[in-house]
Short mmCIF file of C-alpha atoms in Angstrom, two decimals:
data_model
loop_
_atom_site.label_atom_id
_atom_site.label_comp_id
_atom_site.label_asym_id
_atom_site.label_seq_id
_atom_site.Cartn_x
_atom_site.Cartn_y
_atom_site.Cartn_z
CA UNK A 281 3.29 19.15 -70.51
CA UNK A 282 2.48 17.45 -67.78
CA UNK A 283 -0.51 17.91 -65.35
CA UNK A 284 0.22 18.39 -61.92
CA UNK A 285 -2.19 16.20 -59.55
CA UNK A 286 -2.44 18.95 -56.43
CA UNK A 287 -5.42 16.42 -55.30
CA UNK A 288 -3.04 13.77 -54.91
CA UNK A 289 0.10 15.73 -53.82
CA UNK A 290 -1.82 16.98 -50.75
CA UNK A 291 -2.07 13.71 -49.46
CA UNK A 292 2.12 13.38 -48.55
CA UNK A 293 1.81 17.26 -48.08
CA UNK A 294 -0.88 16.90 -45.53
CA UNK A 295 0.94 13.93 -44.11
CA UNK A 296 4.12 15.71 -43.69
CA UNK A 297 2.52 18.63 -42.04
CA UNK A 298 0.50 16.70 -39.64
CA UNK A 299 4.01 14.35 -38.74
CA UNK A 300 6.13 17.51 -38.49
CA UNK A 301 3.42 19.11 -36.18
CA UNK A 302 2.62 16.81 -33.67
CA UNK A 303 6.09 16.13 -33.03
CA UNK A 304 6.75 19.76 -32.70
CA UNK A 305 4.05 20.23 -30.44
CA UNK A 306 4.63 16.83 -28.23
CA UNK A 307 8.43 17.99 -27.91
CA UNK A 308 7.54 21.52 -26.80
CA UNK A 309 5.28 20.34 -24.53
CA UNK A 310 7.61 17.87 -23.31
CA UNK A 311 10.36 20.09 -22.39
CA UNK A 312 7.96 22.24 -21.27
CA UNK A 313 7.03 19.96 -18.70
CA UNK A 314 10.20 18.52 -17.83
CA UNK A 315 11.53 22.30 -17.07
CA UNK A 316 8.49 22.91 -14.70
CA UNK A 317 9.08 19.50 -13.41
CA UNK A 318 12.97 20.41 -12.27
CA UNK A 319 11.83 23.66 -10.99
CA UNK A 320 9.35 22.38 -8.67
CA UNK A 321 11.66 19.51 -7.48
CA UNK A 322 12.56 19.24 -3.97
CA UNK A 323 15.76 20.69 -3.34
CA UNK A 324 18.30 18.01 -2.34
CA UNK A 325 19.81 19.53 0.90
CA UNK A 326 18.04 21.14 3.57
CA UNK A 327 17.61 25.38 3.98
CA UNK A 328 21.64 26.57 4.35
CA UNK A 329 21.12 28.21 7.26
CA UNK A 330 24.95 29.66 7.98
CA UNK A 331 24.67 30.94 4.45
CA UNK A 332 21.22 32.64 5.44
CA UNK A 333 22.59 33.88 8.46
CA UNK A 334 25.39 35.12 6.78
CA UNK A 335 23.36 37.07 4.08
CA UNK A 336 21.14 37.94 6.55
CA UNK A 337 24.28 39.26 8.13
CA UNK A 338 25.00 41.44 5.09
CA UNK A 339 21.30 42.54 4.93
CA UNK A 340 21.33 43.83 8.55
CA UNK A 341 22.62 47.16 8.75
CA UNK A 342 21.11 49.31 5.62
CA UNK A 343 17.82 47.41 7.65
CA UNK A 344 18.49 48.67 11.26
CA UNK A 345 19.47 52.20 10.09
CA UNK A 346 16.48 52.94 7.94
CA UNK A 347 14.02 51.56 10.01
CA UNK A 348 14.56 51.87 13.69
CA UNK A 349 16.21 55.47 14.04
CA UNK A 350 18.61 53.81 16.79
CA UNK A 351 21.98 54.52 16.04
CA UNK A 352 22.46 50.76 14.90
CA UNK A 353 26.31 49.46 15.48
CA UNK A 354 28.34 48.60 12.27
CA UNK A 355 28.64 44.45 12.20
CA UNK A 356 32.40 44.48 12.91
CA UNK A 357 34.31 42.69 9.77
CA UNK A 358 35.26 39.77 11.78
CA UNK A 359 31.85 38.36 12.07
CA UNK A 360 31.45 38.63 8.93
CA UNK A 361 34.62 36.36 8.64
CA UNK A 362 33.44 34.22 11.62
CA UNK A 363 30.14 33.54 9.57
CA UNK A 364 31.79 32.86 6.30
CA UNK A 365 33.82 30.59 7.82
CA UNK A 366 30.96 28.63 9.17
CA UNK A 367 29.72 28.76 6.06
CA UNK A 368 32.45 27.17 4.45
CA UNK A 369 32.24 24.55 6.54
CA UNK A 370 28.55 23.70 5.88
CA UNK A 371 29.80 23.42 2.28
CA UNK A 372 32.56 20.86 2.66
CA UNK A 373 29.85 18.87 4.40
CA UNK A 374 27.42 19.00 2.10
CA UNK A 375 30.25 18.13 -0.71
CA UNK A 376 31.45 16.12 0.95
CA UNK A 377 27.80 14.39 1.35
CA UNK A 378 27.26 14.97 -2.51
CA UNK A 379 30.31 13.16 -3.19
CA UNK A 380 29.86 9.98 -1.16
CA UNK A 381 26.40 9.82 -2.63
CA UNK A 382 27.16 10.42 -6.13
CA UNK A 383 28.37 6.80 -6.89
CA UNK A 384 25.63 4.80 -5.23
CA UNK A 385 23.30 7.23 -7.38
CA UNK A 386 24.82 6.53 -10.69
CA UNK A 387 24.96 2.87 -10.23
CA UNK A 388 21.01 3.01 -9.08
CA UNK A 389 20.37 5.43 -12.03
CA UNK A 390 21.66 2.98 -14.74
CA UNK A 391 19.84 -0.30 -13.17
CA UNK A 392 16.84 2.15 -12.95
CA UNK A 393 16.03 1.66 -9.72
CA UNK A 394 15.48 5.04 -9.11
CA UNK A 395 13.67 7.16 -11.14
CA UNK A 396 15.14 10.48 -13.39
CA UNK A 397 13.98 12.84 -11.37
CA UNK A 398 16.20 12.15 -8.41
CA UNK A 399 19.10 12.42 -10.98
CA UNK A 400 18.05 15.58 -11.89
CA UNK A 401 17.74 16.85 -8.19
CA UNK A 402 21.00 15.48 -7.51
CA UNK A 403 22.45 17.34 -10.47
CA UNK A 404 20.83 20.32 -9.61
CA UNK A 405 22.14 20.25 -6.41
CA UNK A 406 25.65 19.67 -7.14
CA UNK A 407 25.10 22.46 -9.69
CA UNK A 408 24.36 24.76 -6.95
CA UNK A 409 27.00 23.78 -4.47
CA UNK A 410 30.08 24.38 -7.31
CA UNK A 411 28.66 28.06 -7.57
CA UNK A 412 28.35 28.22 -3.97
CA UNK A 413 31.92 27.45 -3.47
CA UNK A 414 33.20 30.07 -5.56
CA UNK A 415 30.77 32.32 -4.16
CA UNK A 416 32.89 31.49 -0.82
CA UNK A 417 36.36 31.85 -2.74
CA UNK A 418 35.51 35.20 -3.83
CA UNK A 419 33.86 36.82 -1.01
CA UNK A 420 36.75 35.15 1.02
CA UNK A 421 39.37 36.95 -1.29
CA UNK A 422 37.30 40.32 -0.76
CA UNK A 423 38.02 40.30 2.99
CA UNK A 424 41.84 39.18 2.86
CA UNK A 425 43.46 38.73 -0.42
CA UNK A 426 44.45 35.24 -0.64
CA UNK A 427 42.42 33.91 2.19
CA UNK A 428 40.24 31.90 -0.86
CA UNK A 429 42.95 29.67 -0.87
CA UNK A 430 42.88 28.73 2.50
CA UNK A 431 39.68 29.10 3.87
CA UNK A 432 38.00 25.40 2.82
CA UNK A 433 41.29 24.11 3.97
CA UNK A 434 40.53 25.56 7.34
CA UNK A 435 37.00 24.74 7.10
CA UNK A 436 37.51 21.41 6.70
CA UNK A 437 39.66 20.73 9.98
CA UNK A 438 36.85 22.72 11.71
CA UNK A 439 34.67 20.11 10.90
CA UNK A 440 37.04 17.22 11.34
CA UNK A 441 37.94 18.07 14.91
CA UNK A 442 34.70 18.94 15.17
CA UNK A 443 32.97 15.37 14.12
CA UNK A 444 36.29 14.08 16.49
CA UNK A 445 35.29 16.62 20.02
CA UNK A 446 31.99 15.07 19.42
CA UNK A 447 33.05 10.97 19.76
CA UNK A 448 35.03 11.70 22.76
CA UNK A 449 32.62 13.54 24.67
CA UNK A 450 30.73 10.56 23.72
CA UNK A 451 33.00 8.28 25.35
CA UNK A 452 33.26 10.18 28.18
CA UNK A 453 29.89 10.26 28.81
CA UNK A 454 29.78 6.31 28.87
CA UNK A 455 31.58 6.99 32.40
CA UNK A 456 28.74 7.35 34.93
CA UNK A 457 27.37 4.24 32.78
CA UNK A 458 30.32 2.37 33.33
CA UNK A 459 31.08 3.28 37.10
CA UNK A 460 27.49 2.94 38.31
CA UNK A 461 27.55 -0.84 36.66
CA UNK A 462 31.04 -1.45 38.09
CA UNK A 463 29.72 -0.27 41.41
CA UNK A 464 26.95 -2.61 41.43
CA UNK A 465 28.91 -5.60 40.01
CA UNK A 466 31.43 -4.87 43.45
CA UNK A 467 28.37 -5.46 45.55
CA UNK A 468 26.99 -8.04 43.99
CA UNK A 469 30.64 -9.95 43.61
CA UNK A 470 31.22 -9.48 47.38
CA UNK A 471 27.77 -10.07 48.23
CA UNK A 472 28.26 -13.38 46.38
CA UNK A 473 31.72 -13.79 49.04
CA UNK A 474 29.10 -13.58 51.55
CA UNK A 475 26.96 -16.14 50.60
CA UNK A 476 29.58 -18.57 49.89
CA UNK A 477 31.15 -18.10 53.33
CA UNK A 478 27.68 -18.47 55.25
CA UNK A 479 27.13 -21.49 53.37
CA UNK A 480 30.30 -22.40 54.19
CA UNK A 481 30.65 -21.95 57.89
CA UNK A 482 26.95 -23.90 58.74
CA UNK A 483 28.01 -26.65 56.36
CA UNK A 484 31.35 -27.57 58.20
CA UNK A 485 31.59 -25.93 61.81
CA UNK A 486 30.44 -23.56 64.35
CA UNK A 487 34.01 -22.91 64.69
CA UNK A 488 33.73 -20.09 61.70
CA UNK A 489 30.63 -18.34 63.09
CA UNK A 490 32.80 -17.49 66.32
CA UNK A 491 35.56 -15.50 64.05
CA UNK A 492 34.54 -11.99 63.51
CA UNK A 493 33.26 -11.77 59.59
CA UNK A 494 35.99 -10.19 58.01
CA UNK A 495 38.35 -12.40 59.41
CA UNK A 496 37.23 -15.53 58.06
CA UNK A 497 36.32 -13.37 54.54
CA UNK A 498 39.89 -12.69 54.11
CA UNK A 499 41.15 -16.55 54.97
CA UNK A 500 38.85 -17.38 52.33
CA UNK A 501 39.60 -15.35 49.93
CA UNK A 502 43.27 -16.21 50.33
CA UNK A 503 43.00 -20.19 48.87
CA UNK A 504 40.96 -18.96 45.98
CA UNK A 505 43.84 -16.76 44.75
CA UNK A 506 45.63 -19.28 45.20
CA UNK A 507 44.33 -22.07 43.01
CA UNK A 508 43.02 -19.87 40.69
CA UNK A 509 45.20 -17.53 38.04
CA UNK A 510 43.80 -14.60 37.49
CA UNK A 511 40.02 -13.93 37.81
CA UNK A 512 39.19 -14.56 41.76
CA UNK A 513 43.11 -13.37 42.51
CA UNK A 514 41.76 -9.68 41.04
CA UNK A 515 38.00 -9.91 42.50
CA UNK A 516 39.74 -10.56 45.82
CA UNK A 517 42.59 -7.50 46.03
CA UNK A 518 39.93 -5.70 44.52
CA UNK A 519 37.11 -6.24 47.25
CA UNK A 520 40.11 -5.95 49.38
CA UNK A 521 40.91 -2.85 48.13
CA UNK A 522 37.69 -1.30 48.69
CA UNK A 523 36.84 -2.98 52.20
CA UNK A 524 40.23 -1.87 53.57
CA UNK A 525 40.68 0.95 51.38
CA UNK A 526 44.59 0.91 50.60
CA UNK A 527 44.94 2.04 46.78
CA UNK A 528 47.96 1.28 45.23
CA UNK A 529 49.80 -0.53 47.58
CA UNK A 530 48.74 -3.90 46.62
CA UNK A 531 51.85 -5.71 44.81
CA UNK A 532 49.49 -6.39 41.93
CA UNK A 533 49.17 -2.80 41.06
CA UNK A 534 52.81 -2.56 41.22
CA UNK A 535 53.13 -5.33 38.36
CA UNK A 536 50.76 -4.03 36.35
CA UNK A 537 52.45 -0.33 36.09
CA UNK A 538 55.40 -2.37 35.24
CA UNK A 539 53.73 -3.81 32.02
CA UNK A 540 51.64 -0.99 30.89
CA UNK A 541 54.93 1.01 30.90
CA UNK A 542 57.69 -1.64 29.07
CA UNK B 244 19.83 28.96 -11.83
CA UNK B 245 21.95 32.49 -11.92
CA UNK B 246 19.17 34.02 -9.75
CA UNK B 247 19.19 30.50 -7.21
CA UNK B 248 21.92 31.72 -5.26
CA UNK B 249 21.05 34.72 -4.41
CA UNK B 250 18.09 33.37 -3.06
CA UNK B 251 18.30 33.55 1.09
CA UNK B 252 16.28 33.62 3.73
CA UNK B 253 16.41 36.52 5.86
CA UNK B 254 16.54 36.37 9.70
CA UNK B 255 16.19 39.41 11.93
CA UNK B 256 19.00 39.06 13.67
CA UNK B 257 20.23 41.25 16.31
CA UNK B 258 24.22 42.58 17.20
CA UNK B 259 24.63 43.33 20.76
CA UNK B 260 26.63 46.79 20.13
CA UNK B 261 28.90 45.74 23.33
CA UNK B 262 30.04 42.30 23.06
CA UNK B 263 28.89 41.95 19.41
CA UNK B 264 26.78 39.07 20.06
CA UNK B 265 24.88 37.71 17.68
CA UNK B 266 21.07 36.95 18.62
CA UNK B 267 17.71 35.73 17.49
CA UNK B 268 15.02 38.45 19.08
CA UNK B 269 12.41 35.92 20.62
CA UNK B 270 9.29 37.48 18.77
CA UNK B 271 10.49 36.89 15.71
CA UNK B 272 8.03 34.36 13.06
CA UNK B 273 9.78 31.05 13.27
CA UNK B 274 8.59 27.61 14.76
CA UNK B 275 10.13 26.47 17.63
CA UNK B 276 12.36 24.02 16.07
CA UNK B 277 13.95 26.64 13.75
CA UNK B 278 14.01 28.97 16.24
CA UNK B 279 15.86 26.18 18.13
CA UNK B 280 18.47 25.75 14.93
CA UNK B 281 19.23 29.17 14.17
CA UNK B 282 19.82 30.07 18.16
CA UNK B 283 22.50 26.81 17.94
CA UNK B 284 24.15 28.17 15.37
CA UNK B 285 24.52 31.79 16.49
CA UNK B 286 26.04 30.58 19.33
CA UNK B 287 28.23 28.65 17.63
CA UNK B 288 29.35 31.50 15.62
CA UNK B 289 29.53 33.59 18.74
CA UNK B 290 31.81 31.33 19.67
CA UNK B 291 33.99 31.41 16.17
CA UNK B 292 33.85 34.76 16.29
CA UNK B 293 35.54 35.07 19.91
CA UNK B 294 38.09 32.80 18.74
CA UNK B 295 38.81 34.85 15.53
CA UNK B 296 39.33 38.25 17.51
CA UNK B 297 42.17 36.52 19.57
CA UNK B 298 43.97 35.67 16.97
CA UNK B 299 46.23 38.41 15.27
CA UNK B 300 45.32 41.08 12.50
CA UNK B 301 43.69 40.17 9.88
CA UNK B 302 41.67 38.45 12.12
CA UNK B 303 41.46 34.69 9.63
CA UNK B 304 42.30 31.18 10.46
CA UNK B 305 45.72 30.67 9.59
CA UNK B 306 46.34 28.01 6.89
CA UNK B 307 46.49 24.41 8.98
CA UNK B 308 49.87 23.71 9.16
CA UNK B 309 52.66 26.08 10.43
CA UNK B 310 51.39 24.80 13.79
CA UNK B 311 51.39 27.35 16.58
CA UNK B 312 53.45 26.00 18.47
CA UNK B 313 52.98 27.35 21.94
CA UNK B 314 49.73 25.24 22.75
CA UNK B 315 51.48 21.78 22.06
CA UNK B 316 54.81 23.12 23.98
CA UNK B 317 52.28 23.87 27.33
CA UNK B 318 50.69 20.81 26.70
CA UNK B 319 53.76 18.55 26.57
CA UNK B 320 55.03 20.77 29.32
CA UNK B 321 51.54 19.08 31.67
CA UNK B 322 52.48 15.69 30.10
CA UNK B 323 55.98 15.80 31.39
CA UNK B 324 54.77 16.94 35.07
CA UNK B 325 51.95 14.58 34.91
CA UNK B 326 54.46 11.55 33.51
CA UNK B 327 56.69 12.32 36.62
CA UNK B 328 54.25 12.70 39.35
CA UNK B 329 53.53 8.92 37.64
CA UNK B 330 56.66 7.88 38.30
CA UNK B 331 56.34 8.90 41.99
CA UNK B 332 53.56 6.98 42.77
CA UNK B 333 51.54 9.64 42.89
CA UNK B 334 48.73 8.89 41.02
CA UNK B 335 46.18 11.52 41.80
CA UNK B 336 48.18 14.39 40.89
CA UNK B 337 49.16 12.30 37.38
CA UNK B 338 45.44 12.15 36.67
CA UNK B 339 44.88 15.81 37.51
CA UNK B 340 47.51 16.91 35.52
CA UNK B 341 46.39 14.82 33.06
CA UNK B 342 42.67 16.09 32.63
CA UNK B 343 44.72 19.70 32.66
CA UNK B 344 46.56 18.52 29.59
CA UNK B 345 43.63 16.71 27.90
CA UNK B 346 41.76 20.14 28.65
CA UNK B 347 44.15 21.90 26.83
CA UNK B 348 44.71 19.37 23.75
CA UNK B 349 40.40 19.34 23.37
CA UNK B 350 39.99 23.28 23.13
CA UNK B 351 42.62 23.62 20.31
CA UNK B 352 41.18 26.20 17.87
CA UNK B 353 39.44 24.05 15.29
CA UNK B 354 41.43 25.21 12.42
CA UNK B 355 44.41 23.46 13.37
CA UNK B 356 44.89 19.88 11.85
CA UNK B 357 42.46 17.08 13.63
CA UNK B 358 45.54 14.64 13.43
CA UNK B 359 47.72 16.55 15.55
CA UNK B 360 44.88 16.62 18.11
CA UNK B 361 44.15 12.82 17.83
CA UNK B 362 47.85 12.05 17.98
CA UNK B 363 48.20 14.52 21.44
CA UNK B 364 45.13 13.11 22.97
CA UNK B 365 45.39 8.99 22.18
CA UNK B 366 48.58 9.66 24.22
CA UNK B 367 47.16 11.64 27.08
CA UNK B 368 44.01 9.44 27.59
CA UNK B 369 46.27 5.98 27.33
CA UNK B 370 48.08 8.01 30.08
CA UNK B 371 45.30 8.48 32.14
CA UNK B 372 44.45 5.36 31.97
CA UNK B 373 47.04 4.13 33.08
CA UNK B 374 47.31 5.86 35.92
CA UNK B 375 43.96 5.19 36.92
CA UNK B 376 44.37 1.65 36.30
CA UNK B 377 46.84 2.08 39.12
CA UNK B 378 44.48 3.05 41.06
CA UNK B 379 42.28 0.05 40.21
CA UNK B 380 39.63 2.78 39.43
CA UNK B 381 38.86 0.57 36.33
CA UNK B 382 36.04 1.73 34.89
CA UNK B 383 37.61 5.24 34.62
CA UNK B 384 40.44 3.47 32.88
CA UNK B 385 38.19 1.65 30.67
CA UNK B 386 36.94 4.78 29.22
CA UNK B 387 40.05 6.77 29.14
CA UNK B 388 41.83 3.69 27.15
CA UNK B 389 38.82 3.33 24.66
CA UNK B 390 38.98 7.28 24.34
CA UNK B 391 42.61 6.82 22.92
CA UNK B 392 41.63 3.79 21.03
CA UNK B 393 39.41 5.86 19.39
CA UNK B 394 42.35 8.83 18.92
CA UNK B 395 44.55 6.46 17.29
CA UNK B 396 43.71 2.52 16.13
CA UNK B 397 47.19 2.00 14.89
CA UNK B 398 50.31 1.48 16.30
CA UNK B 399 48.54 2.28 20.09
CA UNK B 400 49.03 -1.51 21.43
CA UNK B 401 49.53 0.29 25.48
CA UNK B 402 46.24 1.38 25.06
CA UNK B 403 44.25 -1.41 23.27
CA UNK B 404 46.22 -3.52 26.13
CA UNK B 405 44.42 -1.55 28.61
CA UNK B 406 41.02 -1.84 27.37
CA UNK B 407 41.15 -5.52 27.90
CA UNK B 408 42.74 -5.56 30.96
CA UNK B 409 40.64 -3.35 32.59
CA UNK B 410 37.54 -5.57 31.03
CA UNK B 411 39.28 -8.71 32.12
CA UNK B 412 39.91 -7.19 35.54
CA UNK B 413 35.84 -6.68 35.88
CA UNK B 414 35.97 -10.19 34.69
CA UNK B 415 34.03 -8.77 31.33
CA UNK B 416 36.05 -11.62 29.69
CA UNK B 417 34.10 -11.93 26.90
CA UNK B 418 34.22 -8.30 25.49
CA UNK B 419 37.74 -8.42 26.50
CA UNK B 420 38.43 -11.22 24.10
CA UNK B 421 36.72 -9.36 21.62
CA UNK B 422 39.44 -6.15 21.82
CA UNK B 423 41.96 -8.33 22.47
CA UNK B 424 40.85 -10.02 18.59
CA UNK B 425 40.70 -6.69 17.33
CA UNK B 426 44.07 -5.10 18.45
CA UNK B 427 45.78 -8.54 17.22
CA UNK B 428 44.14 -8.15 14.04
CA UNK B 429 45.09 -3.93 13.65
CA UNK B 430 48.64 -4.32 15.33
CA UNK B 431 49.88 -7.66 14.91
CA UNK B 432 51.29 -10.53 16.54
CA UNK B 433 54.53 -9.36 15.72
CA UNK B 434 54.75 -5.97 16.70
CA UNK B 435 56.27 -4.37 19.91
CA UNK B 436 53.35 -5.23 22.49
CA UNK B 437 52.10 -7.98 20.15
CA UNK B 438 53.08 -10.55 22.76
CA UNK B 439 51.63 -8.70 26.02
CA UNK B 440 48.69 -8.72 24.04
CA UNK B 441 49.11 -12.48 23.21
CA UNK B 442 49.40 -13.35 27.23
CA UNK B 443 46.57 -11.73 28.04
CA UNK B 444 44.74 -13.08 25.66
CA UNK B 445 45.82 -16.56 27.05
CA UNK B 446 44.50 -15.62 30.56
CA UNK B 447 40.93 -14.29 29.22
CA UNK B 448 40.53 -17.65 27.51
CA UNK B 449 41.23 -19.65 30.72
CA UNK B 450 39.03 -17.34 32.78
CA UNK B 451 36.44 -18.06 30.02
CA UNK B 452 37.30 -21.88 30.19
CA UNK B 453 37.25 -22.12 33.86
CA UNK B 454 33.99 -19.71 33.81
CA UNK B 455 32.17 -22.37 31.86
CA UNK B 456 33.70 -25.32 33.72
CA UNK B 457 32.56 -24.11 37.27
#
């Protein structure tokens, strides 16, 4: 027969207990935590405003006919289309954001340079857009079967030629820029003609001063083209040009249609 | 996370029953700035949606590439006038048409494939271009060459050409050298304009040289 100690059995027993219970209680509290800390995280992109609008869409007409007694007009199907597609294509851009994101994330994640939480925001995030897509898909395929298929396909060259309309309107708008510059380059370059041939005429003659201006401006424009190759030979048809205002006919312009076309 | 996306905000926004317009009413409870967003993107809906009712029943974006082909045949159909008034010397008309054509190519439905739009345009600007450069307007040409650049960087020596002439010809000989690098390095010395890019290059450096000698 033996005699059971239950003095010193409690001791491990207790010990147990206490071990087993704190850990219990730190996890729960930990994941308790860390799920109120991912719900009150900052979502990663911005409001989705064409997918608001095109709830709101949806919302509008029980809305309009229960409270205002107007006879509120049905929202014809194809803005309903016109919105989805919009929506679509805020999606591919916000993928497509996700995805160019996603690597320089992981790589900061693993150095730890950034901490969890932007992980888990980031997760969240791409979480939400995979639902949202087949949210699209199927609402898509509600309005015209098979249009899910195509409808991200169509989204995305909405946004491609859109990003593309936007850099050449860009580059034409560097016009005005480039012309008003230009213009005051011509002025200064033939001011600078001027100069040279006032300086000229008092340092040699009075003969020059007696010749009418543009006279003696065209003689000396003429030796310049002709010792130099190319830079003073195109100031000087082009002040040319302008003074005696003859587009076109100059031989040089001639030439150079000949080259640009091969 | 089920009940996140059906999470929305709600906007009162108002149909106009005629031209089924969408709008924001003024009095509604947003700040300026989002008030400012929203209005952008109605109207850029509005604008979708005027698109979408053009096209035939059911009324969706056909899929990108059976191309409708009636567009590219009127614009090719400007390019061809445009190229011939060109080849008569007479430049003005080329540019008009031109712009007509370049019109046309930029209000392609945005559904239809970006390249076919990039490839249309890089032509028509280059074109331009060119025949503004005959006009020695070049600042004009300047633009309409870097617009095509910016079409199409490969295989588009003409245009890259261009750029630097009409740089060199505003004796901008520096950033001309710099395009003229850049289209050597994209196109190559060997391909078909490889030398005309080549001999200007030679002439920018001895404007440079003789610009730093004088």
């Amino acid at each position: 027969m033996f005699d059971v100690d239950w003095l010193s059995l409690a001791v491990p027993v207790a010990y147990l207990g206490i071990l087993l219970g704190s850990l219990a209680t730190f996890s729960s509290l930990y994941r308790k935590r860390k799920a109120h800390k991912a719900a009150s995280l900052e979502p990663w992109f911005p409001a989705h405003l064409q997918r608001d609008i095109y709830f709101s869409l949806l919302h509008l007409e029980p809305s309009t006919t229960s409270t205002k007694e107007k006879k509120a007009p049905a929202v014809p199907d194809s803005i309903f289309k016109a919105s989805l597609l919009r929506r679509a294509a805020e999606d591919i851009r916000r993928i497509m954001a996700l995805r160019s994101q996603k690597q320089a994330l992981t790589t900061l994640v693993q150095r730890g340079s950034v901490g969890d939480d932007l992980w888990q925001r980031f997760q969240r995030a791409e979480k939400e857009m995979e639902d949202e897509v087949k949210d699209v898909v199927t609402e898509a395929n509600a309005y015209v079967p098979g249009w899910g298929q195509t409808i991200f396909q169509s989204a995305n060259e909405m946004m491609n030629n859109d990003i593309y309309r936007k850099r050449m309107v860009d580059q034409q708008k560097k016009l005005e820029e480039e012309r008003q510059w230009w213009s005051k380059k011509k002025t200064s370059i033939q001011e600078g003609f001027m100069k040279e041939l006032n300086e000229g005429s008092t340092a040699s003659t009075d003969e020059a001063k007696t010749t009418t201006t543009t006279k003696s401006f065209e003689a000396s424009t003429t030796p310049a083209a002709g010792t130099s190759v190319q830079g003073s030979d195109d100031d000087a048809v082009l002040v040319e040009a302008e003074t005696s205002n003859t587009p076109a006919s100059s031989p040089n312009a001639k030439k150079k249609k000949g080259k640009g076309k091969k | 996370m089920a009940s996140e996306i059906d999470i929305y905000n709600q906007y009162p926004l108002y149909m106009d029953p005629s031209t089924k317009a969408l709008s924001l009413p003024p009095s509604s409870a947003q700040t300026p700035s989002q008030a400012a967003a929203i209005n952008t993107e109605l109207e850029e809906l509005n604008q979708l949606h005027r698109a979408l009712i053009s096209l035939d029943p059911p009324n969706i974006p056909p899929a990108p590439l059976p191309l409708n082909p009636k567009r590219s045949a009127q614009i090719s159909k400007l390019r061809d006038s445009a190229n011939a008034a060109h080849r008569k010397s007479n430049y003005e008309e080329a540019i008009k048409l031109y712009s007509y054509a370049i019109d046309m190519a930029l209000s392609r439905p945005g559904w239809e494939p970006v390249g076919v739009a990039r490839e249309e345009l890089a032509g028509l600007y280059a074109n331009r271009a060119q025949a503004h450069m005959a006009l020695q307007a070049w600042p004009e040409a300047l633009v309409d060459a870097k617009s095509s650049v910016d079409s199409k960087p490969i295989g588009n020596v003409k245009a890259w050409w261009r750029i630097a002439k009409c740089l060199a010809e505003m004796s901008r000989y520096e950033e001309a050298r710099k395009f003229l690098h850049k289209a050597l390095d994209i196109e190559g010395k060997e391909s078909e304009g490889g030398k005309e890019l080549f001999a200007l290059l030679g002439e920018v450096d001895r404007a440079l040289l003789r610009g730093l000698s004088a």
